[in-house]
C-alpha cells in the first residue's frame, strides 16, 4: 500500500480511520500498513488525541444577560462615517495635525493648478522635426521615387501619342 501521507489527497483516509468512519476492508488494509509505517501510526495517534481533547472540552456557561447585551449591541447604529473615522481619532487629538494636513493640501492643489500633470512644453508646429532613418530605408525610398518618376513619364508620353 502506498503511504497515505505521501499523497495529500489520501490523508483523509487516515482522518476517517481515526474517527472510525472507514469500512472494514479499508480499515484492515490501513492497519496492515500502519504495522510497518511509523509516521502513519503517529498521525493516527495525534488525530485521536485531538478528537479526545475536543470531546472533553466544555464551553464556559453563557451569562444570564448575554442575549440582552447582544441585542443592545446589534441595535446600536454606527454610521459608516463613524466606522471609517474611528481609527484616525487619535491623530486628531492634537490640534496642529489637522491644520498641517489642510496646509499641505492647499500647497499641493496650488502646485497642480499651476502646472497640471502631463503638461509638457510642446515644440511649435512650424519647426522641423528630425527622425533617425536607416540608410537602407533612404535607398529604398529613392528607388521607389525614381520608379514612379519613370512610370509617370511613360504614362505622359503614351497619353500624348494617343492624342496625335
Coordinates of N, CA and C in Angstrom, one line a residue:
X1 N 0.8 -1.2 0.0 CA 0.0 0.0 0.0 C 0.9 1.2 0.0
X2 N 0.5 2.2 -0.8 CA 1.2 3.5 -0.8 C 0.8 4.3 0.4
X3 N 1.8 4.9 1.1 CA 1.6 5.6 2.3 C 0.6 6.8 2.1
X4 N -0.5 6.9 2.8 CA -1.4 8.0 2.6 C -0.8 9.3 2.8
X5 N 0.2 9.4 3.7 CA 0.8 10.7 3.9 C 1.6 11.2 2.8
X6 N 2.1 10.3 1.9 CA 2.8 10.7 0.7 C 2.0 11.4 -0.3
X7 N 0.7 11.1 -0.3 CA -0.2 11.7 -1.3 C -1.3 12.5 -0.5
X8 N -1.2 13.8 -0.6 CA -2.1 14.7 0.2 C -3.6 14.4 0.1
X9 N -4.0 13.9 -1.1 CA -5.4 13.6 -1.3 C -5.8 12.4 -0.4
X10 N -4.9 11.5 -0.1 CA -5.2 10.3 0.7 C -5.1 10.5 2.2
X11 N -4.6 11.6 2.6 CA -4.5 11.9 4.1 C -5.9 11.8 4.7
X12 N -6.9 12.1 4.0 CA -8.3 12.0 4.5 C -8.6 10.6 5.0
X13 N -8.0 9.6 4.4 CA -8.2 8.2 4.8 C -7.8 8.0 6.2
X14 N -6.6 8.6 6.6 CA -6.1 8.5 8.0 C -7.1 9.2 9.0
X15 N -7.6 10.3 8.6 CA -8.5 11.1 9.4 C -9.8 10.3 9.6
X16 N -10.3 9.7 8.5 CA -11.5 8.8 8.6 C -11.2 7.6 9.5
X17 N -10.1 7.0 9.4 CA -9.7 5.9 10.3 C -9.7 6.3 11.7
X18 N -9.1 7.4 12.0 CA -9.1 7.9 13.4 C -10.5 8.2 14.0
X19 N -11.4 8.6 13.1 CA -12.8 8.9 13.5 C -13.6 7.6 13.5
X20 N -13.1 6.5 13.0 CA -13.9 5.3 12.9 C -14.9 5.2 11.8
X21 N -14.6 5.9 10.7 CA -15.6 6.0 9.6 C -15.3 5.1 8.4
X22 N -14.2 4.4 8.4 CA -13.8 3.5 7.3 C -14.6 2.2 7.3
X23 N -14.8 1.6 6.2 CA -15.4 0.3 6.1 C -14.3 -0.7 6.6
X24 N -14.8 -1.9 6.8 CA -13.9 -3.0 7.4 C -12.7 -3.3 6.5
X25 N -13.0 -3.4 5.2 CA -11.9 -3.7 4.2 C -10.8 -2.7 4.2
X26 N -11.1 -1.4 4.1 CA -10.1 -0.4 4.1 C -9.4 -0.3 5.5
X27 N -10.2 -0.5 6.6 CA -9.6 -0.5 7.9 C -8.6 -1.6 8.1
X28 N -8.8 -2.8 7.6 CA -7.9 -3.9 7.6 C -6.6 -3.5 6.8
X29 N -6.8 -3.0 5.6 CA -5.7 -2.6 4.8 C -4.8 -1.6 5.4
X30 N -5.5 -0.6 6.0 CA -4.7 0.5 6.7 C -4.0 0.0 7.9
X31 N -4.6 -0.9 8.7 CA -4.0 -1.4 9.9 C -2.7 -2.2 9.5
X32 N -2.8 -3.0 8.4 CA -1.6 -3.7 8.0 C -0.5 -2.7 7.6
X33 N -0.9 -1.6 6.9 CA 0.1 -0.6 6.5 C 0.7 0.0 7.8
X34 N -0.1 0.3 8.8 CA 0.4 1.0 9.9 C 1.3 0.2 10.8
X35 N 1.3 -1.2 10.6 CA 2.2 -2.0 11.4 C 3.6 -1.7 10.9
X36 N 3.8 -1.3 9.7 CA 5.2 -1.0 9.2 C 5.5 0.5 9.1
X37 N 4.5 1.3 9.1 CA 4.7 2.8 8.9 C 4.5 3.6 10.2
X38 N 5.7 4.1 10.7 CA 5.7 4.8 11.9 C 5.0 6.1 11.8
X39 N 5.1 6.8 10.7 CA 4.6 8.2 10.5 C 3.0 8.1 10.5
X40 N 2.5 7.1 9.9 CA 1.0 6.9 9.8 C 0.5 6.6 11.2
X41 N 1.2 5.8 12.0 CA 0.8 5.4 13.4 C 0.8 6.7 14.2
X42 N 1.8 7.5 14.1 CA 1.9 8.8 14.8 C 0.8 9.7 14.5
X43 N 0.5 9.8 13.2 CA -0.6 10.7 12.7 C -1.9 10.3 13.3
X44 N -2.2 9.0 13.3 CA -3.5 8.5 13.8 C -3.6 8.7 15.3
X45 N -2.4 8.5 16.0 CA -2.4 8.7 17.5 C -2.7 10.2 17.8
X46 N -2.0 11.1 17.0 CA -2.3 12.5 17.3 C -3.7 12.9 16.9
X47 N -4.2 12.4 15.9 CA -5.6 12.7 15.5 C -6.6 12.2 16.5
X48 N -6.4 11.0 17.1 CA -7.2 10.5 18.2 C -7.1 11.4 19.4
X49 N -5.9 11.8 19.7 CA -5.7 12.7 20.9 C -6.4 14.0 20.7
X50 N -6.4 14.5 19.5 CA -7.1 15.8 19.2 C -8.6 15.6 19.4
X51 N -9.1 14.5 18.8 CA -10.6 14.3 18.9 C -11.0 14.1 20.4
X52 N -10.2 13.4 21.2 CA -10.5 13.3 22.6 C -10.5 14.6 23.3
X53 N -9.5 15.4 23.0 CA -9.4 16.7 23.7 C -10.6 17.6 23.3
X54 N -11.0 17.5 22.0 CA -12.2 18.3 21.6 C -13.5 17.8 22.3
X55 N -13.6 16.5 22.4 CA -14.8 15.9 23.1 C -14.8 16.3 24.6
X56 N -13.6 16.4 25.2 CA -13.6 16.6 26.7 C -13.7 18.1 27.0
X57 N -13.6 19.0 26.0 CA -13.6 20.4 26.2 C -15.1 20.9 26.5
X58 N -15.2 21.7 27.5 CA -16.6 22.2 27.8 C -16.5 23.7 27.7
X59 N -17.5 24.2 27.0 CA -17.6 25.6 26.8 C -18.1 26.3 28.1
X60 N -17.6 27.5 28.4 CA -18.0 28.2 29.6 C -19.5 28.5 29.5
X61 N -20.2 28.6 30.6 CA -21.6 28.9 30.6 C -21.8 30.3 30.1
X62 N -22.9 30.5 29.4 CA -23.3 31.8 28.9 C -24.0 32.6 30.1
X63 N -23.6 33.9 30.2 CA -24.2 34.7 31.3 C -25.6 34.9 31.1
X64 N -26.4 35.3 32.1 CA -27.8 35.4 32.0 C -28.2 36.6 31.1
X65 N -27.4 37.7 31.2 CA -27.7 38.8 30.4 C -27.1 38.9 29.0
X66 N -26.6 37.7 28.5 CA -25.9 37.7 27.3 C -26.8 38.1 26.1
X67 N -28.0 37.6 26.1 CA -29.0 37.9 25.0 C -29.3 39.4 25.0
X68 N -29.5 40.0 26.2 CA -29.8 41.4 26.3 C -28.7 42.3 25.8
X69 N -27.5 41.9 26.2 CA -26.3 42.7 25.7 C -26.1 42.5 24.2
X70 N -26.3 41.3 23.7 CA -26.1 41.1 22.3 C -27.1 41.9 21.5
X71 N -28.4 41.9 21.9 CA -29.4 42.6 21.1 C -29.1 44.2 21.2
X72 N -28.7 44.6 22.4 CA -28.4 46.0 22.6 C -27.2 46.4 21.7
X73 N -26.3 45.6 21.6 CA -25.1 45.9 20.7 C -25.5 45.9 19.2
X74 N -26.4 45.0 18.8 CA -26.9 45.0 17.5 C -27.7 46.2 17.1
X75 N -28.5 46.7 18.1 CA -29.3 47.8 17.9 C -28.6 49.1 17.8
X76 N -27.4 49.2 18.4 CA -26.6 50.4 18.3 C -26.3 50.7 16.8
X77 N -26.7 51.8 16.4 CA -26.4 52.2 15.0 C -25.1 53.0 14.9
X78 N -24.2 52.5 14.1 CA -23.0 53.2 13.9 C -22.9 53.5 12.4
X79 N -22.8 54.8 12.2 CA -22.7 55.2 10.8 C -21.4 54.8 10.1
X80 N -21.5 54.7 8.8 CA -20.3 54.4 8.0 C -19.2 55.4 8.3
X81 N -19.5 56.6 8.3 CA -18.5 57.7 8.6 C -17.8 57.4 9.9
X82 N -18.6 57.1 10.9 CA -18.1 56.8 12.2 C -17.1 55.6 12.2
X83 N -17.5 54.6 11.5 CA -16.6 53.4 11.4 C -15.3 53.7 10.7
X84 N -15.4 54.6 9.7 CA -14.2 55.0 8.9 C -13.3 55.9 9.7
X85 N -13.9 56.8 10.5 CA -13.1 57.8 11.2 C -12.5 57.3 12.5
X86 N -13.1 56.2 13.0 CA -12.7 55.7 14.3 C -11.2 55.4 14.4
X87 N -10.5 54.8 13.4 CA -9.1 54.5 13.6 C -8.2 55.8 13.6
X88 N -8.8 56.9 13.0 CA -8.0 58.1 12.9 C -8.2 59.1 14.0
X89 N -9.1 58.7 15.0 CA -9.3 59.7 16.1 C -8.1 60.0 16.9
X90 N -7.2 59.1 17.2 CA -6.0 59.5 18.0 C -5.2 60.6 17.2
X91 N -5.2 60.6 15.9 CA -4.4 61.6 15.2 C -5.0 63.0 15.3
X92 N -6.3 63.1 15.5 CA -7.0 64.4 15.6 C -7.0 64.9 17.0
X93 N -6.4 64.2 17.9 CA -6.4 64.7 19.3 C -5.5 66.0 19.4
X94 N -4.4 65.9 18.6 CA -3.6 67.1 18.6 C -4.2 68.1 17.6
X95 N -4.3 69.3 18.0 CA -4.9 70.3 17.1 C -4.1 70.7 15.9
X96 N -2.8 70.6 16.0 CA -1.9 71.0 14.9 C -1.9 70.1 13.7
X97 N -2.2 68.9 13.9 CA -2.1 67.9 12.8 C -3.2 68.2 11.7
X98 N -4.4 68.4 12.1 CA -5.4 68.7 11.0 C -5.1 70.0 10.3
X99 N -4.5 71.0 11.0 CA -4.2 72.3 10.3 C -3.0 72.0 9.4
X100 N -2.0 71.3 9.8 CA -0.9 71.0 8.9 C -1.3 70.2 7.7
X101 N -2.2 69.2 7.9 CA -2.7 68.5 6.7 C -3.5 69.3 5.8
X102 N -4.3 70.3 6.3 CA -5.0 71.2 5.4 C -4.0 72.1 4.6
X103 N -3.0 72.6 5.3 CA -2.0 73.4 4.6 C -1.3 72.6 3.5
X104 N -1.0 71.4 3.8 CA -0.3 70.6 2.7 C -1.2 70.4 1.5
X105 N -2.5 70.2 1.8 CA -3.5 70.0 0.7 C -3.6 71.3 -0.1
X106 N -3.6 72.5 0.5 CA -3.6 73.7 -0.2 C -2.4 73.9 -1.1
X107 N -1.2 73.6 -0.5 CA 0.0 73.7 -1.3 C 0.0 72.8 -2.5
X108 N -0.4 71.6 -2.3 CA -0.5 70.6 -3.3 C -1.5 71.0 -4.4
X109 N -2.6 71.5 -4.0 CA -3.6 72.0 -5.0 C -3.0 73.1 -5.8
X110 N -2.3 74.1 -5.1 CA -1.7 75.2 -5.9 C -0.7 74.7 -6.9
X111 N 0.1 73.7 -6.5 CA 1.1 73.2 -7.4 C 0.4 72.5 -8.6
X112 N -0.6 71.8 -8.4 CA -1.3 71.1 -9.5 C -2.0 72.1 -10.4
X113 N -2.6 73.2 -9.9 CA -3.2 74.2 -10.7 C -2.2 75.0 -11.5
X114 N -1.1 75.2 -10.9 CA 0.0 76.0 -11.6 C 0.5 75.2 -12.8
X115 N 0.8 73.9 -12.6 CA 1.3 73.1 -13.7 C 0.6 71.7 -13.6
X116 N -0.5 71.5 -14.3 CA -1.1 70.2 -14.2 C -0.2 69.1 -14.7
X117 N -0.4 67.9 -14.1 CA 0.5 66.7 -14.6 C 0.2 66.4 -16.0
X118 N 1.2 66.0 -16.7 CA 1.1 65.6 -18.1 C 1.3 66.7 -19.1
X119 N 1.4 68.0 -18.6 CA 1.6 69.1 -19.5 C 3.1 69.2 -19.7
X120 N 3.5 69.1 -20.9 CA 4.9 69.3 -21.2 C 5.0 70.4 -22.3
X121 N 6.1 71.0 -22.4 CA 6.3 72.0 -23.4 C 6.4 71.4 -24.8
X122 N 5.4 71.6 -25.6 CA 5.4 71.0 -26.9 C 6.2 71.9 -27.9
X123 N 6.9 71.4 -28.9 CA 7.6 72.2 -29.8 C 6.5 72.9 -30.7
X124 N 6.8 74.1 -31.2 CA 5.9 74.8 -32.1 C 5.8 74.0 -33.4
X125 N 4.6 74.1 -34.0 CA 4.3 73.3 -35.2 C 5.0 73.7 -36.4
X126 N 5.5 74.9 -36.5 CA 6.3 75.3 -37.7 C 7.7 74.9 -37.6
X127 N 8.2 74.3 -36.6 CA 9.6 73.9 -36.6 C 9.7 72.5 -37.2
X128 N 10.8 72.2 -37.8 CA 11.1 70.9 -38.4 C 11.5 69.9 -37.3
X129 N 11.0 68.7 -37.5 CA 11.4 67.7 -36.6 C 12.2 66.7 -37.3
X130 N 13.2 66.2 -36.7 CA 14.1 65.2 -37.4 C 13.8 63.8 -36.8
X131 N 13.8 62.9 -37.8 CA 13.7 61.5 -37.4 C 15.0 60.7 -37.8
X132 N 15.4 59.7 -37.1 CA 16.5 59.0 -37.5 C 16.0 57.9 -38.5
X133 N 16.7 57.8 -39.6 CA 16.3 56.9 -40.6 C 17.5 56.1 -41.0
X134 N 17.4 54.8 -41.3 CA 18.5 53.9 -41.7 C 18.8 54.2 -43.1
X135 N 20.1 54.0 -43.5 CA 20.4 54.3 -44.9 C 19.7 53.4 -45.9
X136 N 19.4 52.1 -45.5 CA 18.6 51.3 -46.4 C 17.3 51.8 -46.7
X137 N 16.6 52.4 -45.7 CA 15.3 53.0 -45.9 C 15.4 54.1 -46.9
X138 N 16.4 54.9 -46.8 CA 16.6 56.1 -47.7 C 16.8 55.5 -49.2
X139 N 17.6 54.5 -49.3 CA 17.8 54.0 -50.7 C 16.5 53.4 -51.2
X140 N 15.8 52.7 -50.5 CA 14.5 52.1 -50.9 C 13.5 53.2 -51.3
X141 N 13.5 54.3 -50.5 CA 12.6 55.4 -50.8 C 13.0 56.1 -52.1
X142 N 14.3 56.3 -52.3 CA 14.8 57.0 -53.6 C 14.5 56.1 -54.8
X143 N 14.7 54.8 -54.6 CA 14.4 53.8 -55.7 C 13.0 53.9 -56.1
X144 N 12.1 53.9 -55.1 CA 10.7 54.0 -55.4 C 10.3 55.3 -56.0
X145 N 10.9 56.4 -55.6 CA 10.6 57.7 -56.3 C 11.1 57.7 -57.7
X146 N 12.2 57.1 -58.0 CA 12.7 57.1 -59.3 C 11.8 56.2 -60.2
X147 N 11.4 55.1 -59.7 CA 10.5 54.2 -60.5 C 9.2 54.9 -60.8
X148 N 8.6 55.6 -59.8 CA 7.4 56.3 -60.0 C 7.6 57.5 -61.0
X149 N 8.7 58.1 -61.0 CA 9.0 59.2 -62.0 C 9.1 58.6 -63.4
X150 N 9.8 57.5 -63.6 CA 9.8 56.9 -64.9 C 8.4 56.4 -65.3
X151 N 7.7 55.9 -64.4 CA 6.3 55.4 -64.8 C 5.5 56.6 -65.2
X152 N 5.5 57.8 -64.5 CA 4.7 58.9 -64.9 C 5.2 59.5 -66.3
X153 N 6.5 59.4 -66.6 CA 7.0 59.9 -67.9 C 6.4 59.0 -69.0
X154 N 6.4 57.7 -68.8 CA 5.9 56.7 -69.8 C 4.4 57.0 -70.0
X155 N 3.7 57.2 -68.9 CA 2.2 57.4 -69.0 C 1.9 58.7 -69.7
X156 N 2.7 59.8 -69.5 CA 2.5 61.0 -70.2 C 2.8 60.9 -71.7
X157 N 3.9 60.2 -71.9 CA 4.3 60.0 -73.3 C 3.3 59.2 -74.1
X158 N 2.8 58.1 -73.5 CA 1.7 57.3 -74.1 C 0.5 58.1 -74.3
X159 N 0.1 59.0 -73.4 CA -1.1 59.8 -73.5 C -1.0 60.8 -74.6
X160 N 0.2 61.4 -74.8 CA 0.4 62.4 -75.8 C 0.4 61.7 -77.2
X161 N 0.9 60.5 -77.3 CA 1.0 59.8 -78.6 C -0.4 59.4 -79.1
X162 N -1.3 59.1 -78.1 CA -2.7 58.7 -78.5 C -3.5 59.9 -78.9
X163 N -3.2 61.1 -78.5 CA -3.9 62.3 -78.9 C -3.5 62.6 -80.3
X164 N -2.4 62.3 -80.7 CA -1.9 62.7 -82.1 C -2.5 61.8 -83.1

